[in-house]
GROMACS .gro file of C-alpha atoms in nm:
model
  467
    1UNK     CA    1  13.061   1.079  -2.673
    2UNK     CA    2  12.700   1.018  -2.778
    3UNK     CA    3  12.559   0.962  -2.433
    4UNK     CA    4  12.725   1.271  -2.329
    5UNK     CA    5  12.557   1.506  -2.546
    6UNK     CA    6  12.220   1.358  -2.460
    7UNK     CA    7  12.241   1.313  -2.132
    8UNK     CA    8  12.385   1.671  -2.121
    9UNK     CA    9  12.094   1.836  -2.321
   10UNK     CA   10  11.875   1.725  -2.058
   11UNK     CA   11  12.005   1.894  -1.789
   12UNK     CA   12  12.109   2.176  -1.952
   13UNK     CA   13  11.750   2.277  -2.042
   14UNK     CA   14  11.618   2.135  -1.670
   15UNK     CA   15  11.848   2.387  -1.563
   16UNK     CA   16  11.772   2.711  -1.759
   17UNK     CA   17  11.404   2.643  -1.674
   18UNK     CA   18  11.448   2.570  -1.319
   19UNK     CA   19  11.603   2.933  -1.244
   20UNK     CA   20  11.372   3.120  -1.450
   21UNK     CA   21  11.193   3.429  -1.306
   22UNK     CA   22  10.801   3.216  -1.132
   23UNK     CA   23  10.523   3.399  -1.343
   24UNK     CA   24  10.230   3.586  -1.143
   25UNK     CA   25   9.983   3.272  -1.052
   26UNK     CA   26  10.254   3.041  -0.978
   27UNK     CA   27  10.369   2.891  -0.692
   28UNK     CA   28  10.736   2.937  -0.638
   29UNK     CA   29  10.830   2.582  -0.621
   30UNK     CA   30  10.673   2.549  -0.999
   31UNK     CA   31  10.970   2.665  -1.228
   32UNK     CA   32  11.166   2.447  -1.081
   33UNK     CA   33  10.928   2.120  -1.148
   34UNK     CA   34  10.877   2.281  -1.419
   35UNK     CA   35  11.263   2.180  -1.545
   36UNK     CA   36  11.257   1.894  -1.360
   37UNK     CA   37  10.938   1.794  -1.563
   38UNK     CA   38  11.106   1.919  -1.905
   39UNK     CA   39  11.457   1.757  -1.840
   40UNK     CA   40  11.334   1.400  -1.807
   41UNK     CA   41  11.063   1.411  -2.130
   42UNK     CA   42  11.432   1.527  -2.293
   43UNK     CA   43  11.556   1.237  -2.123
   44UNK     CA   44  11.307   1.000  -2.213
   45UNK     CA   45  11.354   1.086  -2.602
   46UNK     CA   46  11.689   1.132  -2.621
   47UNK     CA   47  11.760   0.813  -2.450
   48UNK     CA   48  12.078   0.822  -2.257
   49UNK     CA   49  11.936   0.516  -2.059
   50UNK     CA   50  11.656   0.275  -2.049
   51UNK     CA   51  11.317   0.502  -2.046
   52UNK     CA   52  11.291   0.368  -1.652
   53UNK     CA   53  11.619   0.447  -1.501
   54UNK     CA   54  11.549   0.850  -1.693
   55UNK     CA   55  11.254   0.849  -1.479
   56UNK     CA   56  11.354   0.771  -1.163
   57UNK     CA   57  11.663   0.999  -1.166
   58UNK     CA   58  11.402   1.273  -1.261
   59UNK     CA   59  11.207   1.199  -0.922
   60UNK     CA   60  11.499   1.165  -0.737
   61UNK     CA   61  11.590   1.494  -0.864
   62UNK     CA   62  11.293   1.643  -0.734
   63UNK     CA   63  11.273   1.464  -0.388
   64UNK     CA   64  11.622   1.587  -0.387
   65UNK     CA   65  11.602   1.956  -0.442
   66UNK     CA   66  11.213   1.967  -0.262
   67UNK     CA   67  11.055   2.066  -0.515
   68UNK     CA   68  10.863   1.763  -0.428
   69UNK     CA   69  10.811   1.497  -0.112
   70UNK     CA   70  10.880   1.219  -0.161
   71UNK     CA   71  10.454   1.163  -0.103
   72UNK     CA   72  10.402   1.354  -0.335
   73UNK     CA   73  10.640   1.225  -0.601
   74UNK     CA   74  10.555   0.855  -0.548
   75UNK     CA   75  10.223   0.962  -0.525
   76UNK     CA   76  10.114   0.833  -0.909
   77UNK     CA   77  10.220   0.478  -0.851
   78UNK     CA   78   9.868   0.432  -0.666
   79UNK     CA   79   9.688   0.589  -0.967
   80UNK     CA   80   9.403   0.401  -1.111
   81UNK     CA   81   9.451   0.451  -1.458
   82UNK     CA   82   9.848   0.306  -1.446
   83UNK     CA   83   9.753   0.071  -1.320
   84UNK     CA   84   9.508   0.010  -1.600
   85UNK     CA   85   9.784   0.031  -1.801
   86UNK     CA   86  10.022  -0.208  -1.673
   87UNK     CA   87   9.717  -0.464  -1.613
   88UNK     CA   88   9.605  -0.460  -2.028
   89UNK     CA   89  10.063  -0.522  -2.065
   90UNK     CA   90   9.984  -0.844  -1.928
   91UNK     CA   91   9.611  -0.966  -2.100
   92UNK     CA   92   9.816  -0.894  -2.412
   93UNK     CA   93  10.041  -1.083  -2.350
   94UNK     CA   94   9.766  -1.388  -2.305
   95UNK     CA   95   9.753  -1.384  -2.643
   96UNK     CA   96  10.130  -1.409  -2.793
   97UNK     CA   97  10.195  -1.703  -2.560
   98UNK     CA   98   9.835  -1.873  -2.608
   99UNK     CA   99   9.921  -1.768  -3.020
  100UNK     CA  100   9.569  -1.659  -3.040
  101UNK     CA  101   9.609  -1.336  -3.228
  102UNK     CA  102   9.838  -1.567  -3.448
  103UNK     CA  103   9.567  -1.784  -3.516
  104UNK     CA  104   9.301  -1.513  -3.558
  105UNK     CA  105   9.573  -1.292  -3.823
  106UNK     CA  106   9.563  -1.638  -4.030
  107UNK     CA  107   9.222  -1.680  -4.083
  108UNK     CA  108   9.231  -1.364  -4.187
  109UNK     CA  109   9.472  -1.492  -4.523
  110UNK     CA  110   9.287  -1.729  -4.574
  111UNK     CA  111   8.981  -1.530  -4.679
  112UNK     CA  112   9.155  -1.217  -4.777
  113UNK     CA  113   9.472  -1.357  -4.910
  114UNK     CA  114   9.475  -1.368  -5.268
  115UNK     CA  115   9.557  -0.983  -5.329
  116UNK     CA  116   9.775  -0.755  -5.174
  117UNK     CA  117   9.535  -0.536  -5.103
  118UNK     CA  118   9.303  -0.795  -4.955
  119UNK     CA  119   9.625  -0.943  -4.766
  120UNK     CA  120   9.672  -0.608  -4.617
  121UNK     CA  121   9.294  -0.576  -4.513
  122UNK     CA  122   9.302  -0.886  -4.378
  123UNK     CA  123   9.608  -0.759  -4.146
  124UNK     CA  124   9.385  -0.450  -4.066
  125UNK     CA  125   9.103  -0.634  -3.936
  126UNK     CA  126   9.318  -0.857  -3.722
  127UNK     CA  127   9.482  -0.516  -3.530
  128UNK     CA  128   9.098  -0.429  -3.534
  129UNK     CA  129   8.997  -0.735  -3.325
  130UNK     CA  130   9.333  -0.716  -3.112
  131UNK     CA  131   9.269  -0.328  -3.020
  132UNK     CA  132   9.044  -0.321  -2.769
  133UNK     CA  133   9.263  -0.541  -2.532
  134UNK     CA  134   9.610  -0.460  -2.680
  135UNK     CA  135   9.724  -0.115  -2.503
  136UNK     CA  136  10.045  -0.171  -2.638
  137UNK     CA  137   9.999  -0.119  -3.000
  138UNK     CA  138  10.357  -0.221  -2.999
  139UNK     CA  139  10.290  -0.539  -2.883
  140UNK     CA  140  10.042  -0.586  -3.151
  141UNK     CA  141  10.219  -0.503  -3.443
  142UNK     CA  142  10.552  -0.609  -3.319
  143UNK     CA  143  10.375  -0.958  -3.228
  144UNK     CA  144  10.061  -1.048  -3.391
  145UNK     CA  145  10.045  -0.891  -3.679
  146UNK     CA  146  10.437  -0.830  -3.815
  147UNK     CA  147  10.523  -1.172  -3.813
  148UNK     CA  148  10.248  -1.325  -4.004
  149UNK     CA  149  10.276  -1.031  -4.250
  150UNK     CA  150  10.696  -1.111  -4.288
  151UNK     CA  151  10.608  -1.495  -4.348
  152UNK     CA  152  10.385  -1.346  -4.650
  153UNK     CA  153  10.646  -1.131  -4.765
  154UNK     CA  154  10.895  -1.471  -4.771
  155UNK     CA  155  10.619  -1.647  -4.974
  156UNK     CA  156  10.649  -1.415  -5.207
  157UNK     CA  157  11.026  -1.418  -5.203
  158UNK     CA  158  11.041  -1.056  -5.114
  159UNK     CA  159  11.318  -1.020  -4.864
  160UNK     CA  160  11.446  -0.700  -4.789
  161UNK     CA  161  11.761  -0.664  -5.048
  162UNK     CA  162  11.790  -0.642  -5.308
  163UNK     CA  163  11.588  -0.352  -5.328
  164UNK     CA  164  11.335  -0.528  -5.575
  165UNK     CA  165  11.260  -0.755  -5.360
  166UNK     CA  166  11.123  -0.536  -5.105
  167UNK     CA  167  10.931  -0.397  -5.345
  168UNK     CA  168  10.757  -0.680  -5.421
  169UNK     CA  169  10.552  -0.697  -5.154
  170UNK     CA  170  10.744  -0.656  -4.791
  171UNK     CA  171  10.762  -0.275  -4.784
  172UNK     CA  172  10.368  -0.283  -4.909
  173UNK     CA  173  10.248  -0.462  -4.581
  174UNK     CA  174  10.499  -0.353  -4.329
  175UNK     CA  175  10.455  -0.008  -4.423
  176UNK     CA  176  10.029  -0.006  -4.484
  177UNK     CA  177  10.009  -0.201  -4.147
  178UNK     CA  178  10.210   0.091  -3.935
  179UNK     CA  179   9.937   0.334  -4.090
  180UNK     CA  180   9.645   0.056  -3.995
  181UNK     CA  181   9.771   0.062  -3.632
  182UNK     CA  182   9.762   0.444  -3.534
  183UNK     CA  183   9.396   0.389  -3.716
  184UNK     CA  184   9.320   0.117  -3.436
  185UNK     CA  185   9.495   0.264  -3.200
  186UNK     CA  186   9.307   0.609  -3.193
  187UNK     CA  187   8.952   0.417  -3.166
  188UNK     CA  188   8.961   0.233  -2.806
  189UNK     CA  189   9.093   0.396  -2.520
  190UNK     CA  190   9.311   0.043  -2.429
  191UNK     CA  191   9.438   0.017  -2.822
  192UNK     CA  192   9.740   0.230  -2.741
  193UNK     CA  193   9.922   0.290  -2.361
  194UNK     CA  194   9.878   0.668  -2.390
  195UNK     CA  195   9.510   0.659  -2.434
  196UNK     CA  196   9.434   0.602  -2.111
  197UNK     CA  197   9.670   0.917  -1.975
  198UNK     CA  198   9.463   1.104  -2.203
  199UNK     CA  199   9.139   1.075  -2.033
  200UNK     CA  200   9.250   1.118  -1.700
  201UNK     CA  201   9.403   1.451  -1.786
  202UNK     CA  202   9.069   1.529  -1.940
  203UNK     CA  203   8.971   1.431  -1.574
  204UNK     CA  204   9.178   1.734  -1.484
  205UNK     CA  205   8.900   1.939  -1.622
  206UNK     CA  206   8.569   1.788  -1.522
  207UNK     CA  207   8.533   1.600  -1.865
  208UNK     CA  208   8.475   1.224  -1.808
  209UNK     CA  209   8.501   1.024  -2.134
  210UNK     CA  210   8.399   0.604  -2.017
  211UNK     CA  211   8.565   0.358  -2.248
  212UNK     CA  212   8.219   0.335  -2.435
  213UNK     CA  213   8.214   0.702  -2.503
  214UNK     CA  214   8.593   0.702  -2.676
  215UNK     CA  215   8.470   0.399  -2.895
  216UNK     CA  216   8.175   0.607  -3.010
  217UNK     CA  217   8.303   0.886  -3.092
  218UNK     CA  218   8.580   0.735  -3.294
  219UNK     CA  219   8.403   0.431  -3.463
  220UNK     CA  220   8.275   0.633  -3.753
  221UNK     CA  221   8.599   0.803  -3.892
  222UNK     CA  222   8.782   0.493  -3.712
  223UNK     CA  223   8.612   0.265  -4.023
  224UNK     CA  224   8.635   0.484  -4.236
  225UNK     CA  225   9.033   0.574  -4.230
  226UNK     CA  226   9.095   0.137  -4.199
  227UNK     CA  227   8.878   0.174  -4.508
  228UNK     CA  228   9.070   0.457  -4.714
  229UNK     CA  229   9.409   0.333  -4.585
  230UNK     CA  230   9.484   0.034  -4.773
  231UNK     CA  231   9.368   0.148  -5.033
  232UNK     CA  232   9.542   0.445  -5.088
  233UNK     CA  233   9.878   0.306  -4.950
  234UNK     CA  234   9.828   0.036  -5.311
  235UNK     CA  235   9.753   0.426  -5.524
  236UNK     CA  236  10.087   0.598  -5.310
  237UNK     CA  237  10.267   0.324  -5.272
  238UNK     CA  238  10.212   0.018  -5.486
  239UNK     CA  239  10.396  -0.332  -5.392
  240UNK     CA  240  10.495  -0.465  -5.770
  241UNK     CA  241  10.283  -0.821  -5.714
  242UNK     CA  242   9.923  -0.779  -5.643
  243UNK     CA  243   9.834  -1.145  -5.682
  244UNK     CA  244   9.869  -1.379  -5.433
  245UNK     CA  245   9.719  -1.676  -5.480
  246UNK     CA  246   9.943  -1.873  -5.274
  247UNK     CA  247   9.925  -1.690  -4.952
  248UNK     CA  248   9.570  -1.852  -4.845
  249UNK     CA  249   9.677  -2.202  -4.863
  250UNK     CA  250  10.035  -2.114  -4.680
  251UNK     CA  251   9.767  -2.017  -4.398
  252UNK     CA  252   9.552  -2.298  -4.413
  253UNK     CA  253   9.935  -2.483  -4.384
  254UNK     CA  254   9.996  -2.259  -4.112
  255UNK     CA  255   9.669  -2.350  -3.897
  256UNK     CA  256   9.643  -2.740  -3.907
  257UNK     CA  257  10.026  -2.767  -3.804
  258UNK     CA  258   9.857  -2.535  -3.540
  259UNK     CA  259   9.542  -2.783  -3.475
  260UNK     CA  260   9.247  -2.730  -3.336
  261UNK     CA  261   9.173  -2.426  -3.055
  262UNK     CA  262   9.457  -2.567  -2.787
  263UNK     CA  263   9.204  -2.492  -2.404
  264UNK     CA  264   9.399  -2.244  -2.318
  265UNK     CA  265   9.311  -2.012  -2.712
  266UNK     CA  266   8.948  -2.000  -2.538
  267UNK     CA  267   9.017  -1.940  -2.216
  268UNK     CA  268   9.161  -1.601  -2.349
  269UNK     CA  269   8.919  -1.536  -2.637
  270UNK     CA  270   8.592  -1.585  -2.336
  271UNK     CA  271   8.820  -1.383  -2.102
  272UNK     CA  272   8.865  -1.175  -2.413
  273UNK     CA  273   8.486  -1.111  -2.431
  274UNK     CA  274   8.450  -1.104  -2.080
  275UNK     CA  275   8.632  -0.757  -2.114
  276UNK     CA  276   8.500  -0.631  -2.373
  277UNK     CA  277   8.170  -0.628  -2.196
  278UNK     CA  278   8.256  -0.500  -1.889
  279UNK     CA  279   8.419  -0.225  -2.056
  280UNK     CA  280   8.128  -0.152  -2.261
  281UNK     CA  281   7.933  -0.181  -1.965
  282UNK     CA  282   8.145  -0.049  -1.688
  283UNK     CA  283   7.951   0.207  -1.640
  284UNK     CA  284   7.619   0.050  -1.599
  285UNK     CA  285   7.774  -0.201  -1.370
  286UNK     CA  286   7.950   0.004  -1.232
  287UNK     CA  287   8.284  -0.155  -1.275
  288UNK     CA  288   8.592   0.065  -1.386
  289UNK     CA  289   8.800  -0.011  -1.682
  290UNK     CA  290   9.096  -0.132  -1.377
  291UNK     CA  291   8.867  -0.318  -1.172
  292UNK     CA  292   8.785  -0.522  -1.533
  293UNK     CA  293   9.093  -0.546  -1.692
  294UNK     CA  294   9.258  -0.690  -1.330
  295UNK     CA  295   8.934  -0.946  -1.295
  296UNK     CA  296   9.041  -1.068  -1.662
  297UNK     CA  297   9.434  -1.085  -1.509
  298UNK     CA  298   9.290  -1.271  -1.256
  299UNK     CA  299   9.089  -1.568  -1.491
  300UNK     CA  300   9.404  -1.571  -1.658
  301UNK     CA  301   9.616  -1.655  -1.320
  302UNK     CA  302   9.319  -1.930  -1.228
  303UNK     CA  303   9.335  -2.069  -1.540
  304UNK     CA  304   9.684  -2.086  -1.547
  305UNK     CA  305   9.674  -1.943  -1.948
  306UNK     CA  306   9.915  -1.727  -1.737
  307UNK     CA  307  10.134  -1.732  -1.486
  308UNK     CA  308  10.322  -1.530  -1.207
  309UNK     CA  309  10.601  -1.573  -1.442
  310UNK     CA  310  10.479  -1.442  -1.740
  311UNK     CA  311  10.398  -1.129  -1.494
  312UNK     CA  312  10.719  -1.081  -1.358
  313UNK     CA  313  10.880  -1.167  -1.668
  314UNK     CA  314  10.678  -0.843  -1.871
  315UNK     CA  315  10.961  -0.571  -1.893
  316UNK     CA  316  10.753  -0.406  -2.085
  317UNK     CA  317  10.501  -0.344  -1.788
  318UNK     CA  318  10.617  -0.305  -1.482
  319UNK     CA  319  10.925  -0.062  -1.750
  320UNK     CA  320  10.583   0.111  -1.792
  321UNK     CA  321  10.503   0.169  -1.470
  322UNK     CA  322  10.793   0.319  -1.316
  323UNK     CA  323  10.778   0.587  -1.676
  324UNK     CA  324  10.398   0.599  -1.588
  325UNK     CA  325  10.389   0.598  -1.206
  326UNK     CA  326  10.665   0.875  -1.176
  327UNK     CA  327  10.545   1.170  -1.518
  328UNK     CA  328  10.253   1.120  -1.356
  329UNK     CA  329  10.303   1.244  -1.006
  330UNK     CA  330  10.564   1.549  -1.223
  331UNK     CA  331  10.212   1.610  -1.405
  332UNK     CA  332   9.961   1.641  -1.104
  333UNK     CA  333  10.200   1.838  -0.895
  334UNK     CA  334  10.287   2.125  -1.230
  335UNK     CA  335   9.865   2.103  -1.233
  336UNK     CA  336   9.875   2.178  -0.863
  337UNK     CA  337  10.139   2.468  -0.892
  338UNK     CA  338   9.968   2.640  -1.135
  339UNK     CA  339  10.188   2.597  -1.429
  340UNK     CA  340   9.957   2.380  -1.671
  341UNK     CA  341   9.736   2.673  -1.580
  342UNK     CA  342   9.965   2.929  -1.717
  343UNK     CA  343  10.140   2.723  -1.990
  344UNK     CA  344   9.722   2.699  -2.140
  345UNK     CA  345   9.657   3.052  -2.060
  346UNK     CA  346   9.969   3.131  -2.307
  347UNK     CA  347   9.890   2.954  -2.600
  348UNK     CA  348   9.560   3.026  -2.573
  349UNK     CA  349   9.674   3.346  -2.621
  350UNK     CA  350   9.832   3.353  -2.903
  351UNK     CA  351   9.499   3.257  -3.050
  352UNK     CA  352   9.242   3.402  -2.859
  353UNK     CA  353   9.150   3.695  -3.087
  354UNK     CA  354   9.028   3.403  -3.330
  355UNK     CA  355   8.688   3.220  -3.347
  356UNK     CA  356   8.710   2.897  -3.178
  357UNK     CA  357   8.707   2.677  -3.479
  358UNK     CA  358   8.963   2.862  -3.631
  359UNK     CA  359   9.212   2.885  -3.314
  360UNK     CA  360   9.134   2.492  -3.275
  361UNK     CA  361   9.287   2.397  -3.615
  362UNK     CA  362   9.562   2.577  -3.544
  363UNK     CA  363   9.568   2.491  -3.224
  364UNK     CA  364   9.537   2.074  -3.320
  365UNK     CA  365   9.799   2.114  -3.635
  366UNK     CA  366  10.073   2.197  -3.423
  367UNK     CA  367  10.018   1.940  -3.153
  368UNK     CA  368   9.937   1.676  -3.438
  369UNK     CA  369  10.315   1.833  -3.587
  370UNK     CA  370  10.529   1.840  -3.321
  371UNK     CA  371  10.506   1.503  -3.285
  372UNK     CA  372  10.824   1.555  -3.535
  373UNK     CA  373  11.002   1.627  -3.131
  374UNK     CA  374  10.933   1.350  -2.994
  375UNK     CA  375  11.012   0.915  -3.027
  376UNK     CA  376  10.686   0.822  -2.756
  377UNK     CA  377  10.300   0.841  -2.835
  378UNK     CA  378  10.289   0.886  -2.430
  379UNK     CA  379  10.567   1.070  -2.373
  380UNK     CA  380  10.433   1.384  -2.567
  381UNK     CA  381  10.083   1.331  -2.397
  382UNK     CA  382  10.248   1.368  -2.087
  383UNK     CA  383  10.389   1.651  -2.183
  384UNK     CA  384  10.084   1.831  -2.407
  385UNK     CA  385   9.825   1.698  -2.418
  386UNK     CA  386   9.628   1.887  -2.129
  387UNK     CA  387   9.829   2.181  -2.217
  388UNK     CA  388   9.633   2.126  -2.539
  389UNK     CA  389   9.326   2.146  -2.393
  390UNK     CA  390   9.310   2.337  -2.197
  391UNK     CA  391   9.407   2.592  -2.420
  392UNK     CA  392   9.141   2.486  -2.697
  393UNK     CA  393   8.858   2.474  -2.442
  394UNK     CA  394   8.961   2.903  -2.287
  395UNK     CA  395   8.908   2.940  -2.680
  396UNK     CA  396   8.536   2.841  -2.678
  397UNK     CA  397   8.604   2.522  -2.800
  398UNK     CA  398   8.394   2.235  -2.629
  399UNK     CA  399   8.523   2.059  -2.375
  400UNK     CA  400   8.444   1.696  -2.451
  401UNK     CA  401   8.502   1.752  -2.819
  402UNK     CA  402   8.829   1.902  -2.741
  403UNK     CA  403   8.985   1.599  -2.475
  404UNK     CA  404   8.862   1.355  -2.764
  405UNK     CA  405   8.987   1.482  -3.052
  406UNK     CA  406   9.338   1.563  -2.886
  407UNK     CA  407   9.342   1.222  -2.740
  408UNK     CA  408   9.255   1.065  -3.083
  409UNK     CA  409   9.548   1.257  -3.211
  410UNK     CA  410   9.797   1.063  -2.951
  411UNK     CA  411   9.750   0.771  -3.186
  412UNK     CA  412   9.734   0.917  -3.540
  413UNK     CA  413  10.088   1.112  -3.490
  414UNK     CA  414  10.225   0.780  -3.475
  415UNK     CA  415  10.305   0.719  -3.800
  416UNK     CA  416  10.476   1.012  -3.880
  417UNK     CA  417  10.874   0.862  -3.890
  418UNK     CA  418  11.052   0.567  -3.788
  419UNK     CA  419  11.165   0.658  -3.483
  420UNK     CA  420  10.737   0.812  -3.370
  421UNK     CA  421  10.613   0.522  -3.209
  422UNK     CA  422  10.724   0.174  -3.141
  423UNK     CA  423  10.547   0.048  -3.437
  424UNK     CA  424  10.707   0.288  -3.645
  425UNK     CA  425  11.093   0.134  -3.479
  426UNK     CA  426  10.943  -0.206  -3.569
  427UNK     CA  427  10.863  -0.153  -3.938
  428UNK     CA  428  11.213   0.039  -4.017
  429UNK     CA  429  11.416  -0.190  -3.790
  430UNK     CA  430  11.251  -0.500  -4.051
  431UNK     CA  431  11.482  -0.315  -4.338
  432UNK     CA  432  11.138  -0.367  -4.589
  433UNK     CA  433  11.149   0.011  -4.558
  434UNK     CA  434  11.331   0.262  -4.632
  435UNK     CA  435  11.408   0.608  -4.346
  436UNK     CA  436  11.320   0.858  -4.657
  437UNK     CA  437  10.992   0.687  -4.722
  438UNK     CA  438  10.882   0.683  -4.424
  439UNK     CA  439  10.864   1.003  -4.358
  440UNK     CA  440  10.743   1.076  -4.723
  441UNK     CA  441  10.457   0.737  -4.721
  442UNK     CA  442  10.412   0.902  -4.330
  443UNK     CA  443  10.323   1.246  -4.373
  444UNK     CA  444  10.068   1.234  -4.654
  445UNK     CA  445   9.953   0.932  -4.494
  446UNK     CA  446   9.915   1.167  -4.148
  447UNK     CA  447   9.747   1.475  -4.370
  448UNK     CA  448   9.497   1.202  -4.459
  449UNK     CA  449   9.417   1.081  -4.189
  450UNK     CA  450   9.351   1.454  -4.054
  451UNK     CA  451   9.105   1.487  -4.336
  452UNK     CA  452   8.876   1.194  -4.252
  453UNK     CA  453   8.906   1.267  -3.896
  454UNK     CA  454   8.780   1.618  -3.907
  455UNK     CA  455   8.543   1.585  -4.205
  456UNK     CA  456   8.367   1.289  -4.125
  457UNK     CA  457   8.495   1.267  -3.783
  458UNK     CA  458   8.337   1.597  -3.674
  459UNK     CA  459   8.045   1.555  -3.834
  460UNK     CA  460   8.018   1.260  -3.685
  461UNK     CA  461   8.087   1.394  -3.330
  462UNK     CA  462   7.790   1.663  -3.396
  463UNK     CA  463   7.568   1.443  -3.473
  464UNK     CA  464   7.631   1.214  -3.104
  465UNK     CA  465   7.590   1.623  -2.981
  466UNK     CA  466   7.944   1.623  -2.884
  467UNK     CA  467   7.962   1.924  -2.979
   0.00000   0.00000   0.00000
């Protein structure tokens, strides 16, 4: 039965929209494309089948109904942004395979680990350092940060059960790791898989967002959020243990056991630095982000840090290729058929009587909290980013400002609920945090992030001349 309703709802919605009358300014096949697109998005949210399978079924439906030609349906697989995301998944694999990510985390624990607040800042710094080169925020949180958090929690006799045990340390550290992750994901174009999708959608409006421009605009509000989040968490969701004097010694013991950095770790670190340089100086060197990413992969393959088997076995990367390839193709078709313009004009029309700042505040708030309806940052971005950016621009918002703000929100709403993002699922699955706590803390921290990114972020972007 669960499978039937999860499969039935997307089909019913797709059929209902498919047969709607075609609005003025929209190509006759536009509503058919919108119906299939919405059905696919709902399928990705409800998950009657794995992500890649749902995407392929949606693509097959579009081709079978002649809504998209085979060539148009497959065009998304030639998108350089899609391949940037896939490439960066492979780079993230290097951090996990070599153990460099874990080593970085343990080093921070040796310096900052004598208190629970210090431990949380150590994990935040680890996440921040890894973020530019790990677009899988789930891999960063679940594969690097969470294993160290779980180890430190067990060291303090904090386990998921019983209640008193989980609240000693584990619940605080895991939930703080999630709220930190949404901030680091917003700070870099390559820190979350959906960010390059937003970049590509912004390009459709004639707005170019380079890796460096995104990072510069997010730098100040991101830094303030990273300072504020662990401290605020310690006040609204404090652990019962506030001192962890054994943690630095435990981290040193694990580092001694790991031994000196291996050859592969050194190569991974050097490749990471190379990638940062290429991404930062890409405009000056005339090297785009996708080329830089594949250059890094080539180095890792040539030096043996990664093997072809590592790449072939990375199901997350290939699933992402299928998922994004299909949806990017559909989104491009919707744009060509005039559907995105029609929706954007409709949304903008509901706030067009307001000053652009007031309209922008309403649009961003709706965009942020509509994420309660999504189980994926990226699915939300694909479905709604272009619509809301277009609506904001139509009300008079500066285009680059609007594109960046909605881009940042695409990561910041990932901590709202236990299903809001991959990292949220990792944290919830650990057993340290209860569902009601995640909803309650997620909402309160979202208000904090909105306040910081609106006030400090807005002023910073004003200084930069973005608006």
